[in-house]
Amino acid sequence: MDAEVLRSHLLRLLGVPAPGGPLLPDARGELDLGPVVAEKWLIQAESGSRLPLLLYRPREVTGKLPAVVITCGHGSSKSVPHLGYLGQVYARLGLVCLIADPLGEEERHLTGGMGTRAHDAPQVAYQCELQARPVMGKFVFDAMRSLDFLTTLPWIDSQRLAVAGNSLGGAVAGWVFALEPRLRAAIVSGWGFSDVLTVYGKHCTRVPNHK
């Protein structure tokens, strides 16, 4: 099967909507971390869905920089300590690191809760499937919109984009890398790709693999 045909088929399987639409980026300030700056942003993923972001970058930006989108694992969000550490490490190495709150966590939770795993609730999964918008598809689409935002920044090298994730984030990173031709590299941690994962695992990862 032709790669583009296969990619289109998988996008439909995940319920990923057509790309495009205004990002409406809204700068929300920044954190001074010495040699690193963490910019706070809010973008529109799609109508009715806003995406809070933390963008880690070197304080001094010279030339165009490579960038990596971090996809969060279960119970993680942009402000958890280990991802904040990761963002600063990448930025100190001269990369831009972008982390978004996943569905149901932190600023995308009704009470601002962290570690809620709210998307795991069975009723959430069932309702998403009924609307032909599986949870995994939303994770993948949000990561694609994060890439859209990065490519609007004049100091980002759009030829050197990557995705990285652990656990659930590893599953998301794998899907995004398969479906996003703008990416040149992926780091998939704590996740595998095998037939057993069509039978075992959480709904958000098992069902897409089964399909």
PDB file of C-alpha atoms in Angstrom:
ATOM      1  CA  MET A   1       0.000   0.000   0.000  1.00  0.00           C
ATOM      2  CA  ASP A   2       1.257   3.490  -0.864  1.00  0.00           C
ATOM      3  CA  ALA A   3       2.583   5.339   2.209  1.00  0.00           C
ATOM      4  CA  GLU A   4       0.244   8.309   1.757  1.00  0.00           C
ATOM      5  CA  VAL A   5      -2.786   6.034   1.342  1.00  0.00           C
ATOM      6  CA  LEU A   6      -1.805   4.107   4.477  1.00  0.00           C
ATOM      7  CA  ARG A   7      -1.259   7.331   6.410  1.00  0.00           C
ATOM      8  CA  SER A   8      -4.706   8.613   5.387  1.00  0.00           C
ATOM      9  CA  HIS A   9      -6.270   5.305   6.424  1.00  0.00           C
ATOM     10  CA  LEU A  10      -4.648   5.410   9.857  1.00  0.00           C
ATOM     11  CA  LEU A  11      -5.645   9.047  10.395  1.00  0.00           C
ATOM     12  CA  ARG A  12      -9.272   8.097   9.708  1.00  0.00           C
ATOM     13  CA  LEU A  13      -8.977   5.098  12.019  1.00  0.00           C
ATOM     14  CA  LEU A  14      -7.866   7.409  14.844  1.00  0.00           C
ATOM     15  CA  GLY A  15     -10.495  10.026  14.061  1.00  0.00           C
ATOM     16  CA  VAL A  16      -7.860  12.704  13.493  1.00  0.00           C
ATOM     17  CA  PRO A  17      -9.570  15.715  11.869  1.00  0.00           C
ATOM     18  CA  ALA A  18      -8.219  17.557   8.878  1.00  0.00           C
ATOM     19  CA  PRO A  19      -5.363  19.895   9.822  1.00  0.00           C
ATOM     20  CA  GLY A  20      -5.616  23.629   9.743  1.00  0.00           C
ATOM     21  CA  GLY A  21      -7.608  26.296  11.493  1.00  0.00           C
ATOM     22  CA  PRO A  22      -6.238  29.292  13.362  1.00  0.00           C
ATOM     23  CA  LEU A  23      -3.892  28.574  16.248  1.00  0.00           C
ATOM     24  CA  LEU A  24      -4.735  31.890  17.947  1.00  0.00           C
ATOM     25  CA  PRO A  25      -1.485  31.832  19.984  1.00  0.00           C
ATOM     26  CA  ASP A  26      -1.717  33.669  23.288  1.00  0.00           C
ATOM     27  CA  ALA A  27       1.533  34.396  25.182  1.00  0.00           C
ATOM     28  CA  ARG A  28       1.038  33.928  28.940  1.00  0.00           C
ATOM     29  CA  GLY A  29       4.406  35.069  30.277  1.00  0.00           C
ATOM     30  CA  GLU A  30       7.629  33.209  30.903  1.00  0.00           C
ATOM     31  CA  LEU A  31       9.759  31.657  33.653  1.00  0.00           C
ATOM     32  CA  ASP A  32      13.370  32.760  34.162  1.00  0.00           C
ATOM     33  CA  LEU A  33      15.447  29.600  34.685  1.00  0.00           C
ATOM     34  CA  GLY A  34      18.925  31.083  34.308  1.00  0.00           C
ATOM     35  CA  PRO A  35      20.371  29.855  30.990  1.00  0.00           C
ATOM     36  CA  VAL A  36      16.900  28.608  30.031  1.00  0.00           C
ATOM     37  CA  VAL A  37      13.607  30.421  29.488  1.00  0.00           C
ATOM     38  CA  ALA A  38      10.262  28.611  29.734  1.00  0.00           C
ATOM     39  CA  GLU A  39       7.592  30.414  27.740  1.00  0.00           C
ATOM     40  CA  LYS A  40       3.924  29.889  28.588  1.00  0.00           C
ATOM     41  CA  TRP A  41       1.551  29.685  25.629  1.00  0.00           C
ATOM     42  CA  LEU A  42      -2.069  28.883  24.914  1.00  0.00           C
ATOM     43  CA  ILE A  43      -3.083  27.819  21.417  1.00  0.00           C
ATOM     44  CA  GLN A  44      -6.283  26.589  19.822  1.00  0.00           C
ATOM     45  CA  ALA A  45      -6.037  22.928  18.854  1.00  0.00           C
ATOM     46  CA  GLU A  46      -9.517  23.019  17.347  1.00  0.00           C
ATOM     47  CA  SER A  47     -12.805  24.774  17.989  1.00  0.00           C
ATOM     48  CA  GLY A  48     -13.641  24.388  21.676  1.00  0.00           C
ATOM     49  CA  SER A  49     -10.261  22.904  22.570  1.00  0.00           C
ATOM     50  CA  ARG A  50      -7.403  25.078  23.834  1.00  0.00           C
ATOM     51  CA  LEU A  51      -3.939  23.655  24.375  1.00  0.00           C
ATOM     52  CA  PRO A  52      -1.726  25.003  27.236  1.00  0.00           C
ATOM     53  CA  LEU A  53       1.990  24.749  26.431  1.00  0.00           C
ATOM     54  CA  LEU A  54       5.391  25.220  28.048  1.00  0.00           C
ATOM     55  CA  LEU A  55       8.182  25.979  25.594  1.00  0.00           C
ATOM     56  CA  TYR A  56      11.717  25.591  26.920  1.00  0.00           C
ATOM     57  CA  ARG A  57      14.462  27.334  24.951  1.00  0.00           C
ATOM     58  CA  PRO A  58      18.010  28.599  25.471  1.00  0.00           C
ATOM     59  CA  ARG A  59      18.066  32.148  26.788  1.00  0.00           C
ATOM     60  CA  GLU A  60      20.211  33.241  23.866  1.00  0.00           C
ATOM     61  CA  VAL A  61      18.781  32.143  20.524  1.00  0.00           C
ATOM     62  CA  THR A  62      21.185  32.390  17.605  1.00  0.00           C
ATOM     63  CA  GLY A  63      20.171  30.978  14.253  1.00  0.00           C
ATOM     64  CA  LYS A  64      17.505  28.334  13.797  1.00  0.00           C
ATOM     65  CA  LEU A  65      17.114  25.686  16.493  1.00  0.00           C
ATOM     66  CA  PRO A  66      15.916  22.074  16.310  1.00  0.00           C
ATOM     67  CA  ALA A  67      12.843  21.254  18.371  1.00  0.00           C
ATOM     68  CA  VAL A  68      11.238  18.268  20.091  1.00  0.00           C
ATOM     69  CA  VAL A  69       7.616  17.795  21.156  1.00  0.00           C
ATOM     70  CA  ILE A  70       7.254  15.795  24.386  1.00  0.00           C
ATOM     71  CA  THR A  71       4.147  13.590  24.622  1.00  0.00           C
ATOM     72  CA  CYS A  72       3.111  12.975  28.234  1.00  0.00           C
ATOM     73  CA  GLY A  73       2.571   9.613  29.906  1.00  0.00           C
ATOM     74  CA  HIS A  74      -0.350   8.626  32.121  1.00  0.00           C
ATOM     75  CA  GLY A  75      -0.716  11.072  34.992  1.00  0.00           C
ATOM     76  CA  SER A  76       1.841  13.487  33.563  1.00  0.00           C
ATOM     77  CA  SER A  77       1.400  17.047  32.356  1.00  0.00           C
ATOM     78  CA  LYS A  78       3.599  19.979  31.431  1.00  0.00           C
ATOM     79  CA  SER A  79       4.431  20.985  35.031  1.00  0.00           C
ATOM     80  CA  VAL A  80       5.478  17.649  36.549  1.00  0.00           C
ATOM     81  CA  PRO A  81       9.059  17.828  37.878  1.00  0.00           C
ATOM     82  CA  HIS A  82      10.625  15.180  35.641  1.00  0.00           C
ATOM     83  CA  LEU A  83       9.342  16.834  32.467  1.00  0.00           C
ATOM     84  CA  GLY A  84      10.455  20.255  33.690  1.00  0.00           C
ATOM     85  CA  TYR A  85      13.904  18.769  34.221  1.00  0.00           C
ATOM     86  CA  LEU A  86      13.803  17.198  30.750  1.00  0.00           C
ATOM     87  CA  GLY A  87      12.793  20.498  29.136  1.00  0.00           C
ATOM     88  CA  GLN A  88      15.698  22.302  30.780  1.00  0.00           C
ATOM     89  CA  VAL A  89      18.194  19.602  29.762  1.00  0.00           C
ATOM     90  CA  TYR A  90      17.129  19.814  26.112  1.00  0.00           C
ATOM     91  CA  ALA A  91      17.246  23.614  26.174  1.00  0.00           C
ATOM     92  CA  ARG A  92      20.750  23.602  27.705  1.00  0.00           C
ATOM     93  CA  LEU A  93      21.782  21.369  24.805  1.00  0.00           C
ATOM     94  CA  GLY A  94      20.506  23.952  22.329  1.00  0.00           C
ATOM     95  CA  LEU A  95      17.131  22.436  21.487  1.00  0.00           C
ATOM     96  CA  VAL A  96      13.629  23.800  21.903  1.00  0.00           C
ATOM     97  CA  CYS A  97      11.389  21.513  23.966  1.00  0.00           C
ATOM     98  CA  LEU A  98       7.594  21.866  23.827  1.00  0.00           C
ATOM     99  CA  ILE A  99       5.287  20.167  26.348  1.00  0.00           C
ATOM    100  CA  ALA A 100       1.482  20.371  26.320  1.00  0.00           C
ATOM    101  CA  ASP A 101      -1.065  19.386  28.957  1.00  0.00           C
ATOM    102  CA  PRO A 102      -2.792  16.218  27.752  1.00  0.00           C
ATOM    103  CA  LEU A 103      -6.542  15.803  27.788  1.00  0.00           C
ATOM    104  CA  GLY A 104      -7.871  15.764  31.362  1.00  0.00           C
ATOM    105  CA  GLU A 105      -4.706  16.954  33.115  1.00  0.00           C
ATOM    106  CA  GLU A 106      -3.664  20.193  34.828  1.00  0.00           C
ATOM    107  CA  GLU A 107      -5.079  23.201  32.932  1.00  0.00           C
ATOM    108  CA  ARG A 108      -7.261  20.831  30.902  1.00  0.00           C
ATOM    109  CA  HIS A 109      -8.927  19.427  34.016  1.00  0.00           C
ATOM    110  CA  LEU A 110     -12.076  20.976  35.462  1.00  0.00           C
ATOM    111  CA  THR A 111     -10.425  21.564  38.855  1.00  0.00           C
ATOM    112  CA  GLY A 112      -6.853  21.995  37.617  1.00  0.00           C
ATOM    113  CA  GLY A 113      -5.906  18.597  39.035  1.00  0.00           C
ATOM    114  CA  MET A 114      -2.588  16.952  38.233  1.00  0.00           C
ATOM    115  CA  GLY A 115      -2.086  13.194  37.961  1.00  0.00           C
ATOM    116  CA  THR A 116      -5.835  12.704  37.520  1.00  0.00           C
ATOM    117  CA  ARG A 117      -5.701  10.238  34.585  1.00  0.00           C
ATOM    118  CA  ALA A 118      -9.145  11.627  33.794  1.00  0.00           C
ATOM    119  CA  HIS A 119      -9.130  10.378  30.209  1.00  0.00           C
ATOM    120  CA  ASP A 120      -8.953   6.786  31.520  1.00  0.00           C
ATOM    121  CA  ALA A 121     -12.540   6.865  32.797  1.00  0.00           C
ATOM    122  CA  PRO A 122     -14.549   4.262  30.806  1.00  0.00           C
ATOM    123  CA  GLN A 123     -17.367   6.694  30.078  1.00  0.00           C
ATOM    124  CA  VAL A 124     -14.864   9.120  28.537  1.00  0.00           C
ATOM    125  CA  ALA A 125     -13.489   6.417  26.252  1.00  0.00           C
ATOM    126  CA  TYR A 126     -16.942   5.211  25.236  1.00  0.00           C
ATOM    127  CA  GLN A 127     -18.232   8.702  24.488  1.00  0.00           C
ATOM    128  CA  CYS A 128     -15.140   9.474  22.424  1.00  0.00           C
ATOM    129  CA  GLU A 129     -15.596   6.292  20.396  1.00  0.00           C
ATOM    130  CA  LEU A 130     -19.285   7.104  19.823  1.00  0.00           C
ATOM    131  CA  GLN A 131     -18.223  10.475  18.419  1.00  0.00           C
ATOM    132  CA  ALA A 132     -15.594   8.780  16.209  1.00  0.00           C
ATOM    133  CA  ARG A 133     -12.902  10.731  18.100  1.00  0.00           C
ATOM    134  CA  PRO A 134     -10.856   8.113  19.997  1.00  0.00           C
ATOM    135  CA  VAL A 135      -8.748   9.381  22.879  1.00  0.00           C
ATOM    136  CA  MET A 136      -5.515   8.340  21.158  1.00  0.00           C
ATOM    137  CA  GLY A 137      -6.542  10.300  18.076  1.00  0.00           C
ATOM    138  CA  LYS A 138      -6.973  13.438  20.188  1.00  0.00           C
ATOM    139  CA  PHE A 139      -3.526  12.968  21.747  1.00  0.00           C
ATOM    140  CA  VAL A 140      -2.026  12.570  18.274  1.00  0.00           C
ATOM    141  CA  PHE A 141      -3.898  15.575  16.870  1.00  0.00           C
ATOM    142  CA  ASP A 142      -2.793  17.801  19.760  1.00  0.00           C
ATOM    143  CA  ALA A 143       0.833  16.805  19.132  1.00  0.00           C
ATOM    144  CA  MET A 144       0.397  17.703  15.461  1.00  0.00           C
ATOM    145  CA  ARG A 145      -0.971  21.094  16.450  1.00  0.00           C
ATOM    146  CA  SER A 146       2.048  21.566  18.713  1.00  0.00           C
ATOM    147  CA  LEU A 147       4.195  21.020  15.624  1.00  0.00           C
ATOM    148  CA  ASP A 148       2.051  23.542  13.748  1.00  0.00           C
ATOM    149  CA  PHE A 149       2.793  26.091  16.455  1.00  0.00           C
ATOM    150  CA  LEU A 150       6.534  25.404  16.420  1.00  0.00           C
ATOM    151  CA  THR A 151       6.712  25.968  12.670  1.00  0.00           C
ATOM    152  CA  THR A 152       5.222  29.460  13.072  1.00  0.00           C
ATOM    153  CA  LEU A 153       8.273  30.540  15.103  1.00  0.00           C
ATOM    154  CA  PRO A 154      10.918  32.065  12.813  1.00  0.00           C
ATOM    155  CA  TRP A 155      13.807  30.712  14.874  1.00  0.00           C
ATOM    156  CA  ILE A 156      12.715  27.056  14.639  1.00  0.00           C
ATOM    157  CA  ASP A 157      14.418  24.789  12.089  1.00  0.00           C
ATOM    158  CA  SER A 158      11.415  23.040  10.523  1.00  0.00           C
ATOM    159  CA  GLN A 159      13.754  20.485   8.962  1.00  0.00           C
ATOM    160  CA  ARG A 160      14.864  19.251  12.401  1.00  0.00           C
ATOM    161  CA  LEU A 161      11.730  18.325  14.338  1.00  0.00           C
ATOM    162  CA  ALA A 162      11.308  15.332  16.640  1.00  0.00           C
ATOM    163  CA  VAL A 163       8.855  13.743  19.072  1.00  0.00           C
ATOM    164  CA  ALA A 164       9.636  11.897  22.304  1.00  0.00           C
ATOM    165  CA  GLY A 165       7.529  10.207  24.967  1.00  0.00           C
ATOM    166  CA  ASN A 166       7.480   7.603  27.723  1.00  0.00           C
ATOM    167  CA  SER A 167       4.764   5.068  28.614  1.00  0.00           C
ATOM    168  CA  LEU A 168       1.490   6.421  27.207  1.00  0.00           C
ATOM    169  CA  GLY A 169       3.637   9.200  25.773  1.00  0.00           C
ATOM    170  CA  GLY A 170       5.707   6.545  24.020  1.00  0.00           C
ATOM    171  CA  ALA A 171       2.577   5.133  22.401  1.00  0.00           C
ATOM    172  CA  VAL A 172       1.529   8.610  21.286  1.00  0.00           C
ATOM    173  CA  ALA A 173       5.030   9.375  19.996  1.00  0.00           C
ATOM    174  CA  GLY A 174       4.983   6.181  17.930  1.00  0.00           C
ATOM    175  CA  TRP A 175       1.675   7.056  16.303  1.00  0.00           C
ATOM    176  CA  VAL A 176       2.707  10.656  15.678  1.00  0.00           C
ATOM    177  CA  PHE A 177       5.992   9.595  14.080  1.00  0.00           C
ATOM    178  CA  ALA A 178       4.159   7.209  11.768  1.00  0.00           C
ATOM    179  CA  LEU A 179       1.607   9.836  10.755  1.00  0.00           C
ATOM    180  CA  GLU A 180       3.550  13.106  10.697  1.00  0.00           C
ATOM    181  CA  PRO A 181       5.893  13.544   7.695  1.00  0.00           C
ATOM    182  CA  ARG A 182       7.428  16.707   9.181  1.00  0.00           C
ATOM    183  CA  LEU A 183       9.220  14.667  11.842  1.00  0.00           C
ATOM    184  CA  ARG A 184      12.795  13.490  11.392  1.00  0.00           C
ATOM    185  CA  ALA A 185      13.272  11.521  14.628  1.00  0.00           C
ATOM    186  CA  ALA A 186      11.372   9.894  17.486  1.00  0.00           C
ATOM    187  CA  ILE A 187      12.316   8.605  20.935  1.00  0.00           C
ATOM    188  CA  VAL A 188       9.812   5.956  22.060  1.00  0.00           C
ATOM    189  CA  SER A 189      10.368   4.848  25.665  1.00  0.00           C
ATOM    190  CA  GLY A 190       8.452   2.442  27.876  1.00  0.00           C
ATOM    191  CA  TRP A 191       6.309   1.219  25.020  1.00  0.00           C
ATOM    192  CA  GLY A 192       6.415  -1.544  22.449  1.00  0.00           C
ATOM    193  CA  PHE A 193       4.697  -2.510  19.233  1.00  0.00           C
ATOM    194  CA  SER A 194       3.496  -6.108  19.129  1.00  0.00           C
ATOM    195  CA  ASP A 195       0.336  -8.169  18.671  1.00  0.00           C
ATOM    196  CA  VAL A 196      -0.032  -8.673  22.423  1.00  0.00           C
ATOM    197  CA  LEU A 197      -0.884  -4.960  22.729  1.00  0.00           C
ATOM    198  CA  THR A 198      -4.058  -5.542  20.725  1.00  0.00           C
ATOM    199  CA  VAL A 199      -5.322  -7.609  23.682  1.00  0.00           C
ATOM    200  CA  TYR A 200      -3.743  -6.089  26.804  1.00  0.00           C
ATOM    201  CA  GLY A 201      -3.365  -2.532  27.996  1.00  0.00           C
ATOM    202  CA  LYS A 202      -5.486   0.490  28.751  1.00  0.00           C
ATOM    203  CA  HIS A 203      -8.373   1.386  26.479  1.00  0.00           C
ATOM    204  CA  CYS A 204      -6.650   4.446  25.002  1.00  0.00           C
ATOM    205  CA  THR A 205      -3.754   2.361  23.676  1.00  0.00           C
ATOM    206  CA  ARG A 206      -5.292  -1.108  23.217  1.00  0.00           C
ATOM    207  CA  VAL A 207      -8.283  -0.145  21.053  1.00  0.00           C
ATOM    208  CA  PRO A 208      -6.305   1.709  18.325  1.00  0.00           C
ATOM    209  CA  ASN A 209      -3.870  -1.215  18.129  1.00  0.00           C
ATOM    210  CA  HIS A 210      -6.775  -3.649  17.850  1.00  0.00           C
ATOM    211  CA  LYS A 211      -8.296  -1.615  15.041  1.00  0.00           C
TER     212      LYS A 211
END
